[in-house]
XYZ file of C-alpha atoms in Angstrom:
270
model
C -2.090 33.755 -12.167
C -4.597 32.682 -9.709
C -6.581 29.046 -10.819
C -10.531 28.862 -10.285
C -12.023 25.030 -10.003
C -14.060 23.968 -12.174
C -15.786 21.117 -10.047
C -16.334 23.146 -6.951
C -20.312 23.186 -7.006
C -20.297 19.116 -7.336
C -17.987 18.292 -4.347
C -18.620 21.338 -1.793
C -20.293 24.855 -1.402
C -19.100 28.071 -3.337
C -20.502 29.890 -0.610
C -17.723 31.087 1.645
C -19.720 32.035 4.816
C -21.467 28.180 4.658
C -18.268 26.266 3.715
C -16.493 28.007 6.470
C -19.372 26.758 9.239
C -19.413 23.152 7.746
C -15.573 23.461 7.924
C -15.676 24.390 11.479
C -18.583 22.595 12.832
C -16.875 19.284 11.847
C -13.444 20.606 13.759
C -14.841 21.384 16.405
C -17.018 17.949 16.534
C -13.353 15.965 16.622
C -13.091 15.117 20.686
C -9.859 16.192 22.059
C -8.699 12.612 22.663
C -8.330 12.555 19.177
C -5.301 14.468 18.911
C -1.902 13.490 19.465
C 0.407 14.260 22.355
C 3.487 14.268 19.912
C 3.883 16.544 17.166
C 2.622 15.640 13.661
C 4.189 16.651 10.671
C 2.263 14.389 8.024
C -1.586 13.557 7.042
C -3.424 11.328 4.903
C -6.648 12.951 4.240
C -9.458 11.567 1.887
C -10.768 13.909 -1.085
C -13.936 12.555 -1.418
C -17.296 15.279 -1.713
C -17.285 17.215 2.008
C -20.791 15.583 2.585
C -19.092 11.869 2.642
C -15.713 12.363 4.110
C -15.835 15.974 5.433
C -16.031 14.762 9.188
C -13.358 12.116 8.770
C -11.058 14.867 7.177
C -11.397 17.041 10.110
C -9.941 14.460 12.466
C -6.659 14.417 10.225
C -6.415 18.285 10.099
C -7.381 18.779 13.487
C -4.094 17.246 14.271
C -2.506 20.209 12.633
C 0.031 22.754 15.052
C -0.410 26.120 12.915
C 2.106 27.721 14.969
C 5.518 28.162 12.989
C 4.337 26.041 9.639
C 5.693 28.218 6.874
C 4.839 25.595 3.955
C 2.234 23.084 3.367
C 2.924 20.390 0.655
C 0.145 18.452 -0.918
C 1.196 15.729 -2.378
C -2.386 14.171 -4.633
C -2.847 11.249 -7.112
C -3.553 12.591 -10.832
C -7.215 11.555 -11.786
C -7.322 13.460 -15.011
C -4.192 13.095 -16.730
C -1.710 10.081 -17.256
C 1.677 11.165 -15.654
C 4.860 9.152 -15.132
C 6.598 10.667 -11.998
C 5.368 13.746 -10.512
C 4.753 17.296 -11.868
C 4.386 21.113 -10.276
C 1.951 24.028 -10.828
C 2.644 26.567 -12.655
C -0.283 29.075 -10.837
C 0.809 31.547 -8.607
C -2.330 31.283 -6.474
C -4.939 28.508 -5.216
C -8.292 30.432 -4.669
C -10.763 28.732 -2.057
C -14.594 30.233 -0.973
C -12.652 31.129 2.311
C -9.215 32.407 1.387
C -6.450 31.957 -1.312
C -3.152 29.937 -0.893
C -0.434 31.590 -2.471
C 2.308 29.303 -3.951
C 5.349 28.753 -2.299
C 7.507 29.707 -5.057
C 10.723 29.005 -3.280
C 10.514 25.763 -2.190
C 8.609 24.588 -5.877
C 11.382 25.705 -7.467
C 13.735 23.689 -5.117
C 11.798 20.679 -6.262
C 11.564 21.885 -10.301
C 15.668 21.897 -10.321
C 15.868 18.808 -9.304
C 14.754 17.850 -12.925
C 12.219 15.076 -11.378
C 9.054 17.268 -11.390
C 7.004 17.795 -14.791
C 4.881 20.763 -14.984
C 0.806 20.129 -14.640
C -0.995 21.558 -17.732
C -3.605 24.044 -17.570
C -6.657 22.349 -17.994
C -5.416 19.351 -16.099
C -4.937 21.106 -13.078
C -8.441 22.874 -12.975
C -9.935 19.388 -12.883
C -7.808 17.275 -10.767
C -9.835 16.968 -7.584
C -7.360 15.444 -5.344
C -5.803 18.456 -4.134
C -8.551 20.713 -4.318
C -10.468 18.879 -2.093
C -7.571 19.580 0.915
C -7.288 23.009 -0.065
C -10.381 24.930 1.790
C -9.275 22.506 4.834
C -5.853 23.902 4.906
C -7.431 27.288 4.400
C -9.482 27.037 7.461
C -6.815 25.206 10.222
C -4.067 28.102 8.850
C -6.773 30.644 8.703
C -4.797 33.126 11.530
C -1.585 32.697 8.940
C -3.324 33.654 6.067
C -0.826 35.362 3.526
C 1.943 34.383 5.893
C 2.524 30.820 4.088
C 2.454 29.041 0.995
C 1.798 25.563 -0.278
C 3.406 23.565 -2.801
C 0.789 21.357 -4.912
C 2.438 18.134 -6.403
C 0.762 15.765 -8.841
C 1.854 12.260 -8.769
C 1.284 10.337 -11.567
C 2.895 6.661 -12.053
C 5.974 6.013 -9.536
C 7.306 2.472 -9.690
C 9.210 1.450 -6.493
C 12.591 2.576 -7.402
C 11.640 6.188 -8.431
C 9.291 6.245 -4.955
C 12.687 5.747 -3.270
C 13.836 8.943 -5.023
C 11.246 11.001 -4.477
C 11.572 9.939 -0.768
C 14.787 11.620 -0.275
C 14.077 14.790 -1.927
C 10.863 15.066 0.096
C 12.615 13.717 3.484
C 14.577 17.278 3.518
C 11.094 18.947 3.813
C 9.635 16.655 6.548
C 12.641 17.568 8.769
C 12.214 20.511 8.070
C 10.092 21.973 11.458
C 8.401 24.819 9.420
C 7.013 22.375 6.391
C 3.844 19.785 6.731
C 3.098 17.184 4.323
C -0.435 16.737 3.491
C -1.235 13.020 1.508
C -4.402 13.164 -0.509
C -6.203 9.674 -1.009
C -9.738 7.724 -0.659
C -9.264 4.088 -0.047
C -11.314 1.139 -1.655
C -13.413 2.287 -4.560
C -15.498 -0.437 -5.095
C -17.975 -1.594 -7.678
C -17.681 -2.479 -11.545
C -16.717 1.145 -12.911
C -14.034 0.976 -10.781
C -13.181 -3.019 -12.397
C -12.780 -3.930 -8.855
C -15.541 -5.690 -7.163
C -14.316 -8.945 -5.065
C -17.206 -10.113 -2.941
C -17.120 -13.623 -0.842
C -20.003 -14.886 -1.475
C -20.696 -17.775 0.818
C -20.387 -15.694 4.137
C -22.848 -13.607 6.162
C -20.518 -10.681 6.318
C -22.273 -7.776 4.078
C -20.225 -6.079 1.010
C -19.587 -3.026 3.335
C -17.710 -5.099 5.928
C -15.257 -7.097 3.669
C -14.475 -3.657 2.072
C -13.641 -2.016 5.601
C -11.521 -5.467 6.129
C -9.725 -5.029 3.166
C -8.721 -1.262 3.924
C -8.283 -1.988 7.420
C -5.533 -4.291 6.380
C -3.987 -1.662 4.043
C -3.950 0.752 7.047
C -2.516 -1.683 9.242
C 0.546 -2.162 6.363
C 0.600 1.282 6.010
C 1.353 1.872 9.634
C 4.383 -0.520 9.508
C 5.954 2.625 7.882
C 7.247 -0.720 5.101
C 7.033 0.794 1.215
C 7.494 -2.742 0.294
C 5.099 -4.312 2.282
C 2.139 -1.650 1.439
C 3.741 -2.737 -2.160
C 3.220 -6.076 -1.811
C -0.098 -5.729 -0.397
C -1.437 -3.702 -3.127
C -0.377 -6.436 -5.473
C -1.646 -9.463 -3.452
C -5.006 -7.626 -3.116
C -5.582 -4.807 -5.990
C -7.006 -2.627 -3.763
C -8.076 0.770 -5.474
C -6.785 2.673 -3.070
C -6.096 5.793 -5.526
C -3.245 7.558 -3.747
C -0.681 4.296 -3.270
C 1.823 6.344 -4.957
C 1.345 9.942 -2.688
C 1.512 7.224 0.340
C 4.129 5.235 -1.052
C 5.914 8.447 -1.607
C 5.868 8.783 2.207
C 6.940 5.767 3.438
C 10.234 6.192 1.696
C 10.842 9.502 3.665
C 9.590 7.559 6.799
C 12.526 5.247 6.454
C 14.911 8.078 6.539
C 13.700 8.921 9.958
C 13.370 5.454 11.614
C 13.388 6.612 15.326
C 10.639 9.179 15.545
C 8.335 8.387 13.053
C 5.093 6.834 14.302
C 1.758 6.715 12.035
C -1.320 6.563 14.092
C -5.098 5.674 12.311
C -7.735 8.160 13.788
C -10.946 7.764 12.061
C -11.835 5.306 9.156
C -15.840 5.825 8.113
């Protein structure tokens, strides 16, 4: 069973020819001092519409090695649907304007017996747009591999610290893996009062837009510590919206399973 978006129109073209140019064009526009001289095996990509955060979710996929990936793993944060933990698809198929993923059904079945994983419902699934939104960029940087790999969509819902620490070391056996890459979907700050989260100091010269880059800034800076309990902390201290802190959280628990070659590196915040 193959699923078909529903919010496709609102966030980027149906049109397969034009979403494959726009796709490219903002590739190719990453300069090659953007990419890293060590191998990555992990992104955090926004999932934002392609007209706001296309370009900054090239740089993160450009740093993507096709070359002997076998499995792509998108871990996104549930918009639609309240979850506790994290749950798996049961569609055999992603279909994209430019090409359809098939489901790795091996290695989600790996994860289903581990009895952790719930199963994403029907109509959930064709409206959650956090993993959607990577799927036509993984579709274009594995375009030569095309029906030679599969991904593995995960939902996460609500993980408090001690079941992030779980999930950690079931994923960690698929980071070290050499043919698998991990793919984090999540927007930072959403700010503004239908998000209940609109801090503004107001006695300073420094505009709205500014204090919100600050505030992620410093996120990404905790983040980069590879520290689950510091990003922790600083998501309580501050209450930033940052709407995948459980996919990234998620992360940083494998990354302290591999403390001597692990490095996180920022390359474009817009």
């Amino acid at each position: 069973m193959k699923i078909q978006f529903n919010i496709r129109d609102l966030r980027y073209t149906d049109n397969g020819r034009e979403l494959n140019k726009q796709l490219s064009d903002w590739l190719a526009a990453v300069p090659f001092e953007s990419s890293s001289s060590k191998p990555v095996k992990a992104i955090i990509s926004p999932h934002a519409g392609y007209s706001y955060c296309g370009n900054t979710a090239a740089y993160a996929y450009k740093q993507i090695a096709p070359e002997g990936i076998s499995t792509v793993i998108v871990l996104g944060p549930s918009h639609v649907v309240c979850l506790n933990g994290c749950a798996l698809s049961n569609f055999s198929c992603y279909r994209t304007p430019i090409g359809d993923l098939p489901l790795d059904k091996k290695v989600n079945a790996e994860l289903r017996e581990t009895g952790l994983f719930d199963t994403i419902d029907v109509r959930s699934e064709e409206s959650e747009h956090s993993i959607e939104m990577q799927l036509p960029f993984i579709a274009k940087i594995m375009e030569k591999k095309l029906g030679s790999f599969g991904i593995v969509p995960v939902l996460v819902g609500s993980v408090p610290s001690c079941k992030q620490v779980i999930y950690g070391k079931i994923f960690a056996k698929y980071l070290a893996d050499p043919s698998t890459f991990i793919v984090i979907s999540s927007d930072f700050c959403h700010w503004g009062h239908r998000f209940h989260f609109a801090p503004y100091t107001a006695n300073t010269d420094v505009p709205i837009y500014e204090q919100i880059a600050f505030l992620d800034r410093q996120g990404m800076d905790v983040i980069s510590r590879l520290q689950p309990n510091a990003f922790n902390d600083y998501l309580k201290k501050t209450q930033n919206t940052i709407c995948g802190r459980n996919p990234i959280s998620i992360l940083l628990n494998v990354s302290l399973l591999f403390p001597y070659w692990i490095y996180l590196y920022l390359f474009l915040y817009m």
